[in-house]
mmCIF file of C-alpha atoms in Angstrom:
data_model
loop_
_atom_site.group_PDB
_atom_site.id
_atom_site.type_symbol
_atom_site.label_atom_id
_atom_site.label_comp_id
_atom_site.label_asym_id
_atom_site.label_seq_id
_atom_site.Cartn_x
_atom_site.Cartn_y
_atom_site.Cartn_z
ATOM 1 C CA LEU A 264 40.606 113.751 -25.572
ATOM 2 C CA LYS A 265 42.258 114.511 -22.250
ATOM 3 C CA PRO A 266 44.735 117.063 -22.121
ATOM 4 C CA HIS A 267 47.858 114.945 -22.389
ATOM 5 C CA ASN A 268 46.186 113.078 -25.447
ATOM 6 C CA ARG A 269 45.542 116.162 -27.175
ATOM 7 C CA ILE A 270 48.997 116.899 -26.961
ATOM 8 C CA MET A 271 50.079 113.565 -28.248
ATOM 9 C CA VAL A 272 47.860 113.557 -31.085
ATOM 10 C CA LYS A 273 49.247 117.146 -32.130
ATOM 11 C CA TRP A 274 53.009 115.811 -31.830
ATOM 12 C CA LEU A 275 52.359 112.825 -33.732
ATOM 13 C CA VAL A 276 50.250 114.371 -36.655
ATOM 14 C CA GLU A 277 52.767 117.166 -36.880
ATOM 15 C CA GLY A 278 55.735 114.725 -37.242
ATOM 16 C CA GLY A 279 54.102 112.146 -39.694
ATOM 17 C CA LYS A 280 56.454 109.566 -38.670
ATOM 18 C CA ARG A 281 56.440 109.369 -34.604
ATOM 19 C CA ALA A 282 56.163 107.191 -31.717
ATOM 20 C CA CYS A 283 53.534 107.254 -29.042
ATOM 21 C CA PHE A 284 55.572 105.342 -25.952
ATOM 22 C CA ALA A 285 52.849 105.670 -23.338
ATOM 23 C CA SER A 286 52.119 103.265 -20.346
ATOM 24 C CA PHE A 287 48.912 101.100 -19.717
ATOM 25 C CA GLY A 288 45.991 103.132 -19.230
ATOM 26 C CA LEU A 289 46.918 106.509 -20.837
ATOM 27 C CA HIS A 290 44.565 106.015 -23.845
ATOM 28 C CA LYS A 291 46.867 105.106 -26.653
ATOM 29 C CA THR A 292 43.824 103.570 -28.412
ATOM 30 C CA VAL A 293 42.252 107.331 -28.618
ATOM 31 C CA THR A 294 45.532 108.906 -29.606
ATOM 32 C CA GLN A 295 46.038 106.531 -32.392
ATOM 33 C CA LEU A 296 42.514 106.872 -33.861
ATOM 34 C CA GLU A 297 42.464 110.604 -33.463
ATOM 35 C CA ALA A 298 45.971 111.132 -35.129
ATOM 36 C CA VAL A 299 45.168 108.886 -38.055
ATOM 37 C CA ARG A 300 41.590 110.766 -38.632
ATOM 38 C CA LEU A 301 43.521 114.240 -38.403
ATOM 39 C CA VAL A 302 45.866 113.098 -40.950
ATOM 40 C CA LEU A 303 43.161 111.757 -43.196
ATOM 41 C CA THR A 304 41.444 115.341 -43.066
ATOM 42 C CA ARG A 305 44.597 116.565 -44.751
ATOM 43 C CA THR A 306 45.389 113.771 -47.074
ATOM 44 C CA LYS A 307 41.816 112.032 -47.761
ATOM 45 C CA GLY A 308 42.043 108.315 -48.435
ATOM 46 C CA LYS A 309 42.393 105.369 -45.857
ATOM 47 C CA GLY A 310 43.871 104.865 -42.696
ATOM 48 C CA LEU A 311 44.974 101.639 -41.226
ATOM 49 C CA ILE A 312 45.854 100.733 -37.533
ATOM 50 C CA VAL A 313 47.614 97.229 -36.912
ATOM 51 C CA CYS A 314 46.744 95.557 -33.889
ATOM 52 C CA PRO A 315 46.568 92.413 -32.288
ATOM 53 C CA LEU A 316 43.402 90.210 -32.855
ATOM 54 C CA GLY A 317 42.206 90.487 -29.136
ATOM 55 C CA VAL A 318 42.443 94.165 -29.201
ATOM 56 C CA ARG A 319 40.326 95.189 -32.380
ATOM 57 C CA GLN A 320 37.114 95.485 -30.104
ATOM 58 C CA GLU A 321 38.751 98.150 -28.039
ATOM 59 C CA PHE A 322 39.401 100.545 -30.878
ATOM 60 C CA LYS A 323 35.858 100.128 -32.129
ATOM 61 C CA ARG A 324 34.588 100.690 -28.687
ATOM 62 C CA ASP A 325 36.525 103.696 -28.255
ATOM 63 C CA ALA A 326 35.713 105.312 -31.566
ATOM 64 C CA LEU A 327 32.118 105.193 -30.768
ATOM 65 C CA LYS A 328 31.957 105.713 -27.063
ATOM 66 C CA ILE A 329 34.810 108.277 -26.356
ATOM 67 C CA LEU A 330 35.566 109.970 -29.599
ATOM 68 C CA LYS A 331 31.709 109.865 -30.265
ATOM 69 C CA TRP A 332 32.262 108.742 -33.972
ATOM 70 C CA VAL A 333 28.981 107.735 -36.002
ATOM 71 C CA LYS A 334 30.802 104.929 -37.870
ATOM 72 C CA GLU A 335 33.280 102.524 -36.072
ATOM 73 C CA PRO A 336 36.499 101.616 -37.906
ATOM 74 C CA LYS A 337 36.103 98.455 -39.956
ATOM 75 C CA PHE A 338 38.343 95.465 -39.415
ATOM 76 C CA ILE A 339 39.666 93.677 -42.528
ATOM 77 C CA ARG A 340 42.020 90.718 -43.550
ATOM 78 C CA ARG A 341 42.395 91.133 -47.216
ATOM 79 C CA ASN A 342 42.466 94.078 -49.923
ATOM 80 C CA ASP A 343 39.395 93.160 -51.103
ATOM 81 C CA GLU A 344 37.550 94.023 -47.960
ATOM 82 C CA ILE A 345 38.328 97.719 -48.297
ATOM 83 C CA ASP A 346 35.254 99.421 -48.733
ATOM 84 C CA GLY A 347 36.169 103.360 -49.552
ATOM 85 C CA ASP A 348 37.876 105.713 -47.532
ATOM 86 C CA GLY A 349 38.084 105.777 -43.833
ATOM 87 C CA ILE A 350 39.882 103.808 -41.146
ATOM 88 C CA TYR A 351 40.195 100.164 -41.064
ATOM 89 C CA LEU A 352 41.752 97.823 -38.425
ATOM 90 C CA THR A 353 43.862 94.782 -39.223
ATOM 91 C CA ASN A 354 46.055 92.254 -37.549
ATOM 92 C CA TYR A 355 49.770 91.850 -37.808
ATOM 93 C CA GLU A 356 49.491 88.553 -39.512
ATOM 94 C CA SER A 357 47.105 89.709 -42.542
ATOM 95 C CA ILE A 358 49.990 92.131 -43.501
ATOM 96 C CA ARG A 359 53.169 89.786 -42.885
ATOM 97 C CA ASP A 360 51.645 87.030 -44.622
ATOM 98 C CA GLY A 361 50.988 89.216 -47.911
ATOM 99 C CA LYS A 362 46.901 89.303 -47.453
ATOM 100 C CA LEU A 363 46.641 92.845 -46.968
ATOM 101 C CA ASP A 364 48.832 95.648 -48.862
ATOM 102 C CA PRO A 365 49.604 98.606 -46.573
ATOM 103 C CA THR A 366 50.756 100.534 -49.389
ATOM 104 C CA LEU A 367 47.171 101.165 -50.365
ATOM 105 C CA PHE A 368 46.577 103.300 -47.074
ATOM 106 C CA GLU A 369 48.011 107.039 -46.804
ATOM 107 C CA VAL A 370 48.653 106.739 -43.137
ATOM 108 C CA ALA A 371 49.260 103.455 -40.865
ATOM 109 C CA SER A 372 49.876 103.269 -36.812
ATOM 110 C CA LEU A 373 51.234 99.885 -35.278
ATOM 111 C CA ASP A 374 49.528 99.211 -32.156
ATOM 112 C CA GLU A 375 51.548 97.228 -29.546
ATOM 113 C CA ALA A 376 54.429 97.914 -31.859
ATOM 114 C CA SER A 377 56.880 95.972 -29.761
ATOM 115 C CA VAL A 378 56.571 93.142 -32.598
ATOM 116 C CA LEU A 379 59.538 95.189 -34.383
ATOM 117 C CA ARG A 380 61.542 94.474 -31.391
ATOM 118 C CA GLY A 381 62.985 91.291 -33.287
ATOM 119 C CA LEU A 382 64.760 93.605 -35.551
ATOM 120 C CA GLY A 383 65.978 91.848 -38.729
ATOM 121 C CA GLY A 384 65.936 88.453 -37.068
ATOM 122 C CA SER A 385 61.833 88.270 -37.546
ATOM 123 C CA LYS A 386 59.914 87.828 -40.548
ATOM 124 C CA THR A 387 57.357 90.464 -39.066
ATOM 125 C CA PHE A 388 60.390 93.331 -38.884
ATOM 126 C CA ARG A 389 61.463 92.524 -42.468
ATOM 127 C CA GLU A 390 58.051 92.497 -44.107
ATOM 128 C CA PHE A 391 56.776 95.389 -42.014
ATOM 129 C CA MET A 392 60.581 97.370 -42.931
ATOM 130 C CA ARG A 393 59.989 96.209 -46.773
ATOM 131 C CA LEU A 394 56.344 97.101 -47.312
ATOM 132 C CA PHE A 395 55.949 100.283 -45.156
ATOM 133 C CA THR A 396 59.530 101.995 -45.585
ATOM 134 C CA GLY A 397 60.774 100.673 -48.959
ATOM 135 C CA ASP A 398 63.808 98.662 -47.186
ATOM 136 C CA GLY A 399 64.844 95.884 -49.044
ATOM 137 C CA GLY A 400 67.193 94.584 -46.224
ATOM 138 C CA PRO A 401 70.805 93.798 -46.368
ATOM 139 C CA THR A 402 70.602 92.242 -49.961
ATOM 140 C CA GLY A 403 68.144 95.065 -51.557
ATOM 141 C CA ASP A 404 67.731 98.416 -51.697
ATOM 142 C CA ARG A 405 68.328 99.703 -48.441
ATOM 143 C CA ARG A 406 65.991 102.465 -48.548
ATOM 144 C CA GLY A 407 63.709 102.665 -51.626
ATOM 145 C CA GLU A 408 60.272 104.305 -52.612
ATOM 146 C CA GLU A 409 58.496 104.590 -49.090
ATOM 147 C CA GLY A 410 55.164 102.365 -49.123
ATOM 148 C CA VAL A 411 53.446 104.491 -46.368
ATOM 149 C CA THR A 412 53.857 108.089 -45.988
ATOM 150 C CA PHE A 413 52.731 108.579 -42.551
ATOM 151 C CA ARG A 414 53.570 106.355 -39.852
ATOM 152 C CA PHE A 415 53.011 105.964 -36.114
ATOM 153 C CA VAL A 416 54.106 103.348 -33.658
ATOM 154 C CA ALA A 417 52.201 102.933 -30.354
ATOM 155 C CA THR A 418 53.539 100.766 -27.385
ATOM 156 C CA ALA A 419 53.829 100.997 -23.782
ATOM 157 C CA THR A 420 57.056 102.837 -22.960
ATOM 158 C CA PRO A 421 60.168 100.764 -24.258
ATOM 159 C CA SER A 422 63.287 100.282 -21.801
ATOM 160 C CA PRO A 423 65.627 103.550 -22.203
ATOM 161 C CA ASN A 424 68.538 101.113 -22.120
ATOM 162 C CA ASP A 425 67.180 98.682 -24.878
ATOM 163 C CA TYR A 426 68.866 100.270 -27.797
ATOM 164 C CA ILE A 427 67.993 97.469 -30.368
ATOM 165 C CA GLU A 428 64.321 98.126 -29.339
ATOM 166 C CA LEU A 429 64.491 102.061 -29.870
ATOM 167 C CA LEU A 430 66.493 101.476 -33.093
ATOM 168 C CA ALA A 431 64.174 99.216 -34.553
ATOM 169 C CA TYR A 432 61.488 101.810 -33.770
ATOM 170 C CA ALA A 433 63.737 104.564 -35.314
ATOM 171 C CA ASP A 434 64.327 102.495 -38.360
ATOM 172 C CA PHE A 435 60.659 101.962 -38.728
ATOM 173 C CA LEU A 436 59.862 105.520 -38.565
ATOM 174 C CA GLY A 437 62.580 106.600 -41.019
ATOM 175 C CA GLN A 438 64.333 108.518 -38.307
ATOM 176 C CA MET A 439 67.649 106.617 -38.050
ATOM 177 C CA ASP A 440 69.018 103.630 -40.198
ATOM 178 C CA VAL A 441 69.801 100.772 -37.769
#
């Protein structure tokens, strides 16, 4: 890892629920892979990186080429494709549409987490809040039992004046209720 990535990974893992806001080219992919791997060295079990479908090859390539892993993360879409402990990749739709249960994982990282920007107005935000954080929304338990204990978000630096976007990330990470 480059020095700035080592610092980001350390900060993410120490906090357990943190955001990686880094512009294009600052290696968010390897940062997420390494943060998830390090959490799993402590907790054991399974890690999940949720990413847009077109990005999964980048995660596999960086795991093998840059991080020198022996085994690449496996892409899955359904619960029955989980094959033991390790790091898995999936797309947003698999979770949103109920095909893959994120509570089966000890740690999860959302790549291109800007999909949460829709706040309560988008199905993706509502489903991810319910599944990952235990938030039943305005008609349910506002903060039930957490689904995934260690949660990260990674995206290009959000606009500092876009409070709705920042609140969506903070709520997903359990740092502040919207």
